Short mmCIF file of C-alpha atoms in Angstrom, two decimals:
data_model
loop_
_atom_site.label_atom_id
_atom_site.label_comp_id
_atom_site.label_asym_id
_atom_site.label_seq_id
_atom_site.Cartn_x
_atom_site.Cartn_y
_atom_site.Cartn_z
CA UNK A 1280 7.56 -10.64 1.97
CA UNK A 1281 7.96 -12.91 5.13
CA UNK A 1282 7.39 -16.45 4.07
CA UNK A 1283 5.50 -17.16 7.27
CA UNK A 1284 3.24 -14.40 6.68
CA UNK A 1285 2.57 -15.21 2.84
CA UNK A 1286 1.87 -18.93 3.94
CA UNK A 1287 -0.49 -17.74 6.77
CA UNK A 1288 -2.52 -15.51 4.45
CA UNK A 1289 -2.61 -18.32 1.54
CA UNK A 1290 -4.00 -20.68 4.46
CA UNK A 1291 -6.64 -18.44 5.47
CA UNK A 1292 -7.81 -17.39 2.00
CA UNK A 1293 -7.75 -21.18 1.09
CA UNK A 1294 -10.14 -22.18 4.30
CA UNK A 1295 -12.32 -19.13 3.32
CA UNK A 1296 -13.05 -20.37 -0.20
CA UNK A 1297 -13.13 -23.82 0.47
CA UNK A 1298 -15.82 -22.95 3.59
CA UNK A 1299 -17.46 -20.50 1.27
CA UNK A 1300 -17.84 -22.71 -1.67
CA UNK A 1301 -19.21 -25.72 0.33
CA UNK A 1302 -21.73 -23.66 2.22
CA UNK A 1303 -23.01 -21.78 -1.01
CA UNK A 1304 -23.64 -25.16 -2.86
CA UNK A 1305 -25.35 -26.51 0.30
CA UNK A 1306 -27.72 -23.54 0.62
CA UNK A 1307 -28.53 -23.83 -3.14
CA UNK A 1308 -29.12 -27.36 -2.97
CA UNK A 1309 -31.22 -26.91 0.14
CA UNK A 1310 -33.29 -24.55 -1.73
CA UNK A 1311 -33.71 -26.92 -4.59
CA UNK A 1312 -31.85 -24.73 -7.12
CA UNK A 1313 -30.82 -25.65 -10.61
CA UNK A 1314 -27.12 -25.63 -11.24
CA UNK A 1315 -26.55 -25.50 -7.46
CA UNK A 1316 -22.73 -26.30 -7.89
CA UNK A 1317 -22.33 -22.68 -9.84
CA UNK A 1318 -23.25 -21.22 -6.30
CA UNK A 1319 -19.82 -22.41 -5.05
CA UNK A 1320 -17.91 -21.40 -8.08
CA UNK A 1321 -19.41 -17.60 -7.97
CA UNK A 1322 -18.24 -17.53 -4.09
CA UNK A 1323 -14.98 -18.64 -5.38
CA UNK A 1324 -14.47 -15.76 -7.82
CA UNK A 1325 -16.03 -13.35 -5.33
CA UNK A 1326 -13.72 -14.20 -2.50
CA UNK A 1327 -10.91 -11.69 -3.33
CA UNK A 1328 -8.16 -10.47 -0.85
CA UNK A 1329 -9.91 -7.44 0.74
CA UNK A 1330 -13.29 -6.58 2.10
CA UNK A 1331 -13.88 -3.32 0.24
CA UNK A 1332 -12.70 -5.11 -3.10
CA UNK A 1333 -15.37 -8.07 -2.45
CA UNK A 1334 -18.23 -5.72 -1.46
CA UNK A 1335 -17.36 -3.71 -5.14
CA UNK A 1336 -17.28 -6.92 -7.01
CA UNK A 1337 -20.45 -8.26 -5.44
CA UNK A 1338 -22.24 -4.76 -6.46
CA UNK A 1339 -20.72 -5.01 -10.08
CA UNK A 1340 -21.99 -8.82 -10.25
CA UNK A 1341 -25.61 -7.91 -9.45
CA UNK A 1342 -25.37 -5.03 -12.02
CA UNK A 1343 -23.99 -7.30 -14.85
CA UNK A 1344 -26.41 -10.01 -13.96
CA UNK A 1345 -29.19 -8.02 -15.31
CA UNK A 1346 -27.28 -6.92 -18.46
CA UNK A 1347 -26.27 -10.62 -18.97
CA UNK A 1348 -29.68 -11.66 -18.75
CA UNK A 1349 -30.92 -9.17 -21.40
CA UNK A 1350 -28.01 -10.02 -23.59
CA UNK A 1351 -28.63 -13.71 -23.45
CA UNK A 1352 -32.24 -13.15 -24.65
CA UNK A 1353 -31.37 -10.99 -27.44
CA UNK A 1354 -28.38 -13.95 -28.57
CA UNK A 1355 -29.13 -17.05 -27.41
CA UNK A 1356 -32.70 -16.75 -27.06
CA UNK A 1357 -33.03 -15.67 -30.72
CA UNK A 1358 -30.36 -17.51 -32.75
CA UNK A 1359 -30.75 -21.21 -33.66
CA UNK A 1360 -27.14 -21.87 -33.90
CA UNK A 1361 -25.78 -22.20 -30.38
CA UNK A 1362 -22.06 -21.65 -30.60
CA UNK A 1363 -22.70 -18.44 -32.84
CA UNK A 1364 -25.18 -17.40 -30.03
CA UNK A 1365 -22.87 -17.94 -27.38
CA UNK A 1366 -19.86 -16.44 -29.14
CA UNK A 1367 -21.96 -13.24 -29.78
CA UNK A 1368 -23.04 -13.24 -26.20
CA UNK A 1369 -19.47 -13.62 -24.82
CA UNK A 1370 -18.38 -10.70 -27.04
CA UNK A 1371 -21.02 -8.12 -25.88
CA UNK A 1372 -20.36 -9.13 -22.21
CA UNK A 1373 -16.64 -8.46 -22.69
CA UNK A 1374 -17.18 -5.24 -24.51
CA UNK A 1375 -19.84 -3.94 -21.80
CA UNK A 1376 -17.39 -5.22 -18.88
CA UNK A 1377 -14.51 -3.76 -20.33
CA UNK A 1378 -16.27 -0.51 -20.94
CA UNK A 1379 -17.39 -0.05 -17.49
CA UNK A 1380 -13.96 -1.49 -15.72
CA UNK A 1381 -15.85 -4.39 -14.77
CA UNK A 1382 -13.71 -7.28 -16.24
CA UNK A 1383 -13.73 -9.17 -12.84
CA UNK A 1384 -17.41 -9.88 -13.45
CA UNK A 1385 -16.82 -11.82 -17.24
CA UNK A 1386 -16.18 -15.19 -15.76
CA UNK A 1387 -19.57 -15.46 -13.64
CA UNK A 1388 -21.32 -13.71 -16.63
CA UNK A 1389 -19.98 -16.47 -18.62
CA UNK A 1390 -21.24 -19.34 -16.35
CA UNK A 1391 -24.75 -17.71 -16.42
CA UNK A 1392 -24.77 -17.62 -20.31
CA UNK A 1393 -23.76 -21.42 -20.10
CA UNK A 1394 -26.76 -22.10 -18.30
CA UNK A 1395 -29.12 -20.31 -20.45
CA UNK A 1396 -27.45 -22.02 -23.54
CA UNK A 1397 -28.27 -25.40 -22.04
CA UNK A 1398 -31.59 -24.67 -20.52
CA UNK A 1399 -32.87 -22.51 -23.40
CA UNK A 1400 -35.19 -21.20 -20.70
CA UNK A 1401 -36.24 -17.49 -20.21
CA UNK A 1402 -39.04 -17.85 -17.99
CA UNK A 1403 -39.02 -15.58 -14.58
CA UNK A 1404 -38.53 -18.91 -12.38
CA UNK A 1405 -35.56 -19.67 -14.22
CA UNK A 1406 -34.13 -16.08 -14.39
CA UNK A 1407 -35.00 -16.09 -10.49
CA UNK A 1408 -33.21 -19.31 -9.86
CA UNK A 1409 -29.88 -17.92 -11.52
CA UNK A 1410 -30.32 -14.45 -9.55
CA UNK A 1411 -30.37 -16.74 -6.34
CA UNK A 1412 -27.27 -18.52 -7.45
CA UNK A 1413 -25.55 -15.18 -7.92
CA UNK A 1414 -26.87 -13.62 -4.76
CA UNK A 1415 -25.88 -16.86 -2.55
CA UNK A 1416 -22.55 -16.80 -3.89
CA UNK A 1417 -21.76 -12.98 -3.09
CA UNK A 1418 -23.62 -12.97 0.09
CA UNK A 1419 -21.51 -15.95 1.49
CA UNK A 1420 -18.11 -14.17 0.21
CA UNK A 1421 -19.14 -10.95 1.83
CA UNK A 1422 -20.03 -12.55 4.90
CA UNK A 1423 -16.61 -14.48 5.28
CA UNK A 1424 -14.49 -11.51 4.38
CA UNK A 1425 -16.04 -9.68 7.46
CA UNK A 1426 -13.88 -12.20 9.22
CA UNK A 1427 -10.46 -10.38 9.53
CA UNK A 1428 -7.65 -10.23 11.90
CA UNK A 1429 -7.55 -6.64 12.17
CA UNK A 1430 -5.61 -6.47 15.57
CA UNK A 1431 -2.94 -9.00 14.16
CA UNK A 1432 -2.42 -6.90 10.91
CA UNK A 1433 -2.38 -3.49 12.73
CA UNK A 1434 0.30 -4.85 15.33
CA UNK A 1435 2.26 -5.97 12.38
CA UNK A 1436 2.13 -2.41 10.69
CA UNK A 1437 3.22 -0.98 14.10
CA UNK A 1438 6.05 -3.53 14.18
CA UNK A 1439 7.12 -2.28 10.75
CA UNK A 1440 7.13 1.44 11.36
CA UNK A 1441 9.55 0.72 14.38
CA UNK A 1442 11.59 -1.48 12.02
CA UNK A 1443 11.63 1.45 9.48
CA UNK A 1444 12.70 3.98 12.06
CA UNK A 1445 15.46 1.83 13.52
CA UNK A 1446 17.01 1.22 10.17
CA UNK A 1447 16.60 4.84 8.94
CA UNK A 1448 18.51 5.85 12.41
CA UNK A 1449 21.21 3.21 11.59
CA UNK A 1450 21.53 4.37 7.80
CA UNK A 1451 22.10 8.00 9.11
CA UNK A 1452 24.62 6.72 11.76
CA UNK A 1453 26.33 5.02 9.01
CA UNK A 1454 26.69 8.16 6.63
CA UNK A 1455 27.73 10.27 9.79
CA UNK A 1456 30.62 7.74 10.31
CA UNK A 1457 31.37 8.11 6.55
CA UNK A 1458 31.48 11.91 6.91
CA UNK A 1459 33.84 11.56 9.80
CA UNK A 1460 36.33 9.55 7.69
CA UNK A 1461 35.62 6.39 9.86
CA UNK A 1462 35.78 2.57 8.83
CA UNK A 1463 32.69 1.47 7.20
CA UNK A 1464 31.56 -1.90 8.96
CA UNK A 1465 28.24 -2.24 6.80
CA UNK A 1466 27.31 -1.55 2.98
CA UNK A 1467 25.51 1.45 2.83
CA UNK A 1468 24.22 0.85 -0.33
CA UNK A 1469 23.00 -2.67 0.56
CA UNK A 1470 21.37 -1.19 3.77
CA UNK A 1471 19.27 1.44 1.54
CA UNK A 1472 18.22 -1.18 -1.01
CA UNK A 1473 16.98 -3.62 1.52
CA UNK A 1474 14.93 -0.97 3.38
CA UNK A 1475 13.47 0.22 0.15
CA UNK A 1476 12.28 -3.34 -0.56
CA UNK A 1477 11.09 -3.63 2.95
CA UNK A 1478 9.05 -0.32 2.60
CA UNK A 1479 7.57 -1.28 -0.79
CA UNK A 1480 5.99 -4.42 1.14
CA UNK A 1481 5.08 -2.43 4.16
CA UNK A 1482 3.17 0.06 1.63
CA UNK A 1483 1.36 -3.12 0.36
CA UNK A 1484 0.31 -4.29 3.71
CA UNK A 1485 -0.79 -0.92 4.62
CA UNK A 1486 -3.04 -0.70 1.46
CA UNK A 1487 -4.37 -4.16 2.19
CA UNK A 1488 -5.35 -3.33 5.77
CA UNK A 1489 -7.23 0.04 4.74
CA UNK A 1490 -9.17 -1.97 2.15
CA UNK A 1491 -10.20 -4.17 4.88
CA UNK A 1492 -11.67 -1.56 6.98
CA UNK A 1493 -14.85 0.80 6.36
CA UNK A 1494 -12.88 3.88 7.86
CA UNK A 1495 -10.78 6.36 6.17
CA UNK A 1496 -8.05 6.79 9.00
CA UNK A 1497 -6.00 3.85 8.25
CA UNK A 1498 -4.63 5.76 5.37
CA UNK A 1499 -2.28 6.91 7.98
CA UNK A 1500 -0.04 3.93 7.73
CA UNK A 1501 0.14 4.38 3.48
CA UNK A 1502 1.15 8.01 4.26
CA UNK A 1503 3.49 7.11 6.92
CA UNK A 1504 5.43 4.56 5.03
CA UNK A 1505 5.37 6.76 1.61
CA UNK A 1506 6.77 9.49 3.74
CA UNK A 1507 9.77 7.31 4.98
CA UNK A 1508 10.31 5.99 1.33
CA UNK A 1509 10.82 9.71 0.39
CA UNK A 1510 13.07 10.08 3.17
CA UNK A 1511 15.04 6.97 2.31
CA UNK A 1512 15.47 8.39 -1.39
CA UNK A 1513 16.95 11.67 0.17
CA UNK A 1514 19.51 9.60 2.37
CA UNK A 1515 20.14 7.40 -1.05
CA UNK A 1516 21.13 11.01 -2.69
CA UNK A 1517 23.03 12.01 0.22
CA UNK A 1518 25.18 9.06 0.12
CA UNK A 1519 25.80 9.51 -3.60
CA UNK A 1520 26.91 13.17 -2.94
CA UNK A 1521 29.32 12.17 -0.08
CA UNK A 1522 30.88 9.60 -2.51
CA UNK A 1523 31.62 12.53 -4.80
CA UNK A 1524 34.00 14.02 -2.13
CA UNK A 1525 37.52 13.45 -2.95
CA UNK A 1526 39.05 15.43 0.12
CA UNK A 1527 36.90 15.51 3.01
CA UNK A 1528 36.65 19.27 4.63
CA UNK A 1529 36.95 19.63 8.19
CA UNK A 1530 33.44 21.34 7.98
CA UNK A 1531 32.12 17.83 7.36
CA UNK A 1532 32.47 16.96 11.15
CA UNK A 1533 29.64 19.59 11.72
CA UNK A 1534 27.33 17.95 9.47
CA UNK A 1535 28.08 14.33 10.84
CA UNK A 1536 27.64 15.68 14.49
CA UNK A 1537 24.18 16.99 13.29
CA UNK A 1538 23.23 13.79 11.63
CA UNK A 1539 24.08 11.94 14.95
CA UNK A 1540 21.91 14.30 16.80
CA UNK A 1541 19.27 13.87 14.21
CA UNK A 1542 18.74 10.05 14.35
CA UNK A 1543 17.07 9.66 17.62
CA UNK A 1544 14.24 11.91 16.41
CA UNK A 1545 13.54 9.80 13.30
CA UNK A 1546 10.55 8.46 15.32
CA UNK A 1547 6.91 8.47 14.39
CA UNK A 1548 5.64 10.92 17.17
CA UNK A 1549 7.91 13.98 16.39
CA UNK A 1550 7.41 17.21 14.62
CA UNK A 1551 10.76 18.49 13.17
CA UNK A 1552 10.55 22.15 13.91
CA UNK A 1553 13.48 21.87 16.37
CA UNK A 1554 15.69 19.93 14.00
CA UNK A 1555 14.81 22.40 11.24
CA UNK A 1556 15.86 25.36 13.23
CA UNK A 1557 19.01 23.55 14.53
CA UNK A 1558 19.99 22.86 10.81
CA UNK A 1559 19.29 26.68 9.85
CA UNK A 1560 21.76 27.53 12.62
CA UNK A 1561 24.30 25.24 11.10
CA UNK A 1562 23.78 26.67 7.82
CA UNK A 1563 24.39 30.24 9.19
CA UNK A 1564 27.55 28.83 10.58
CA UNK A 1565 28.79 27.33 7.96
CA UNK A 1566 28.14 30.74 5.94
CA UNK A 1567 30.70 32.10 8.52
CA UNK A 1568 33.63 29.93 7.71
CA UNK A 1569 36.47 31.12 5.86
CA UNK A 1570 36.47 30.76 2.14
CA UNK A 1571 37.81 27.76 0.53
CA UNK A 1572 41.60 28.25 -1.02
CA UNK A 1573 41.88 25.24 -3.02
CA UNK A 1574 39.77 23.74 -5.92
CA UNK A 1575 39.35 20.60 -3.92
CA UNK A 1576 38.25 22.14 -0.95
CA UNK A 1577 35.84 24.52 -2.96
CA UNK A 1578 34.21 21.19 -4.50
CA UNK A 1579 34.14 19.58 -1.14
CA UNK A 1580 32.46 22.68 0.50
CA UNK A 1581 29.84 22.75 -2.45
CA UNK A 1582 28.83 19.03 -1.78
CA UNK A 1583 28.57 19.76 1.92
CA UNK A 1584 25.93 22.74 1.22
CA UNK A 1585 24.13 20.33 -1.22
CA UNK A 1586 24.19 17.55 1.56
CA UNK A 1587 22.58 20.53 4.07
CA UNK A 1588 19.97 21.01 1.51
CA UNK A 1589 19.22 17.36 1.30
CA UNK A 1590 18.78 17.15 5.09
CA UNK A 1591 16.30 20.15 5.06
CA UNK A 1592 14.43 17.95 2.45
CA UNK A 1593 14.39 15.12 4.63
CA UNK A 1594 12.94 17.07 7.51
CA UNK A 1595 10.53 18.96 5.36
CA UNK A 1596 9.01 15.53 4.33
CA UNK A 1597 8.34 14.52 8.00
CA UNK A 1598 6.85 18.28 8.51
CA UNK A 1599 4.34 17.91 5.21
CA UNK A 1600 3.53 14.52 6.77
CA UNK A 1601 2.57 16.18 10.04
CA UNK A 1602 0.75 18.93 8.80
CA UNK A 1603 -1.33 16.64 6.56
CA UNK A 1604 -2.68 14.78 9.41
CA UNK A 1605 -6.20 15.39 10.32
CA UNK A 1606 -7.72 15.97 13.86
CA UNK A 1607 -8.83 12.50 13.97
CA UNK A 1608 -5.58 11.04 13.29
CA UNK A 1609 -3.79 12.96 15.55
CA UNK A 1610 -5.88 11.73 18.43
CA UNK A 1611 -6.01 8.16 17.22
CA UNK A 1612 -2.18 7.48 16.61
CA UNK A 1613 -0.54 10.42 18.72
CA UNK A 1614 -2.93 10.73 21.28
CA UNK A 1615 -3.08 14.44 21.21
CA UNK A 1616 -5.04 17.08 19.90
CA UNK A 1617 -3.52 18.99 16.67
CA UNK A 1618 -3.50 22.32 18.56
CA UNK A 1619 -0.75 20.86 20.80
CA UNK A 1620 1.56 20.27 17.97
CA UNK A 1621 1.90 23.64 17.35
#
């Protein structure tokens, strides 16, 4: 991940936590609540990275608060030994939270348990006091996570898409040069490895962007980068196949020319039907070539056919991506309707 972007995200999160925790404590103190500082801790523990995670965690906190009160009354409220009572309480809370997949709520529930342990008070007013601490903490967290720089992150995803396309085109040009027996100026392996690492980061960025919206359509970016990652895997296999050719057949030039033709079409807004048809024509042309005369020529020709199949799979991944787009995504991201794609 870009260091500047990483530090910016850390700074924004630190500011949110600091402001949110302080605000929660101020409100709790202003309302005259006991254990007011715990509201700040609850805000800190609830302010996670994305908006959806914060909303879900807040809901789980409210649900498990009721469970915590009940378990505290059955353990801390009935047993004389504080350390045994709290130990049983924590054991039950951990067991329940893990059973329902609510592990992230354990920390706040343990704080609530400590309050009951110290106060030995299970009156309605004290329970309501604890509820308000939780409610203030999670409310501040949800409000602060509504402030999110959507435009900046969306523009970053678009830049990542263009970067991916440019680098895929470059790798395809390098592979075409290799098939043409030209001297290589760059390390194809290194370029593939670096792009794979970047795509993994782009997918994480796309997932974070989707989790910070209340719409389903941003899943488009996740699907796009996953599609490109699959295509990159095809180019990786294709390079491996090319490296196995001991004597480059003259037909390799046909495939190299096709890859040079294909490279400019490795863009976002493109349906690969024309490129698939052209590939079929090349396959038919290759089938009409004279049969190989030597073992080396036969092995080389077999690898070329395998490369053609790899290129077909490369295009099929893009076709599936286009076919899976819904009407809303087509209109929003491609500025057209689905009927016009056919």
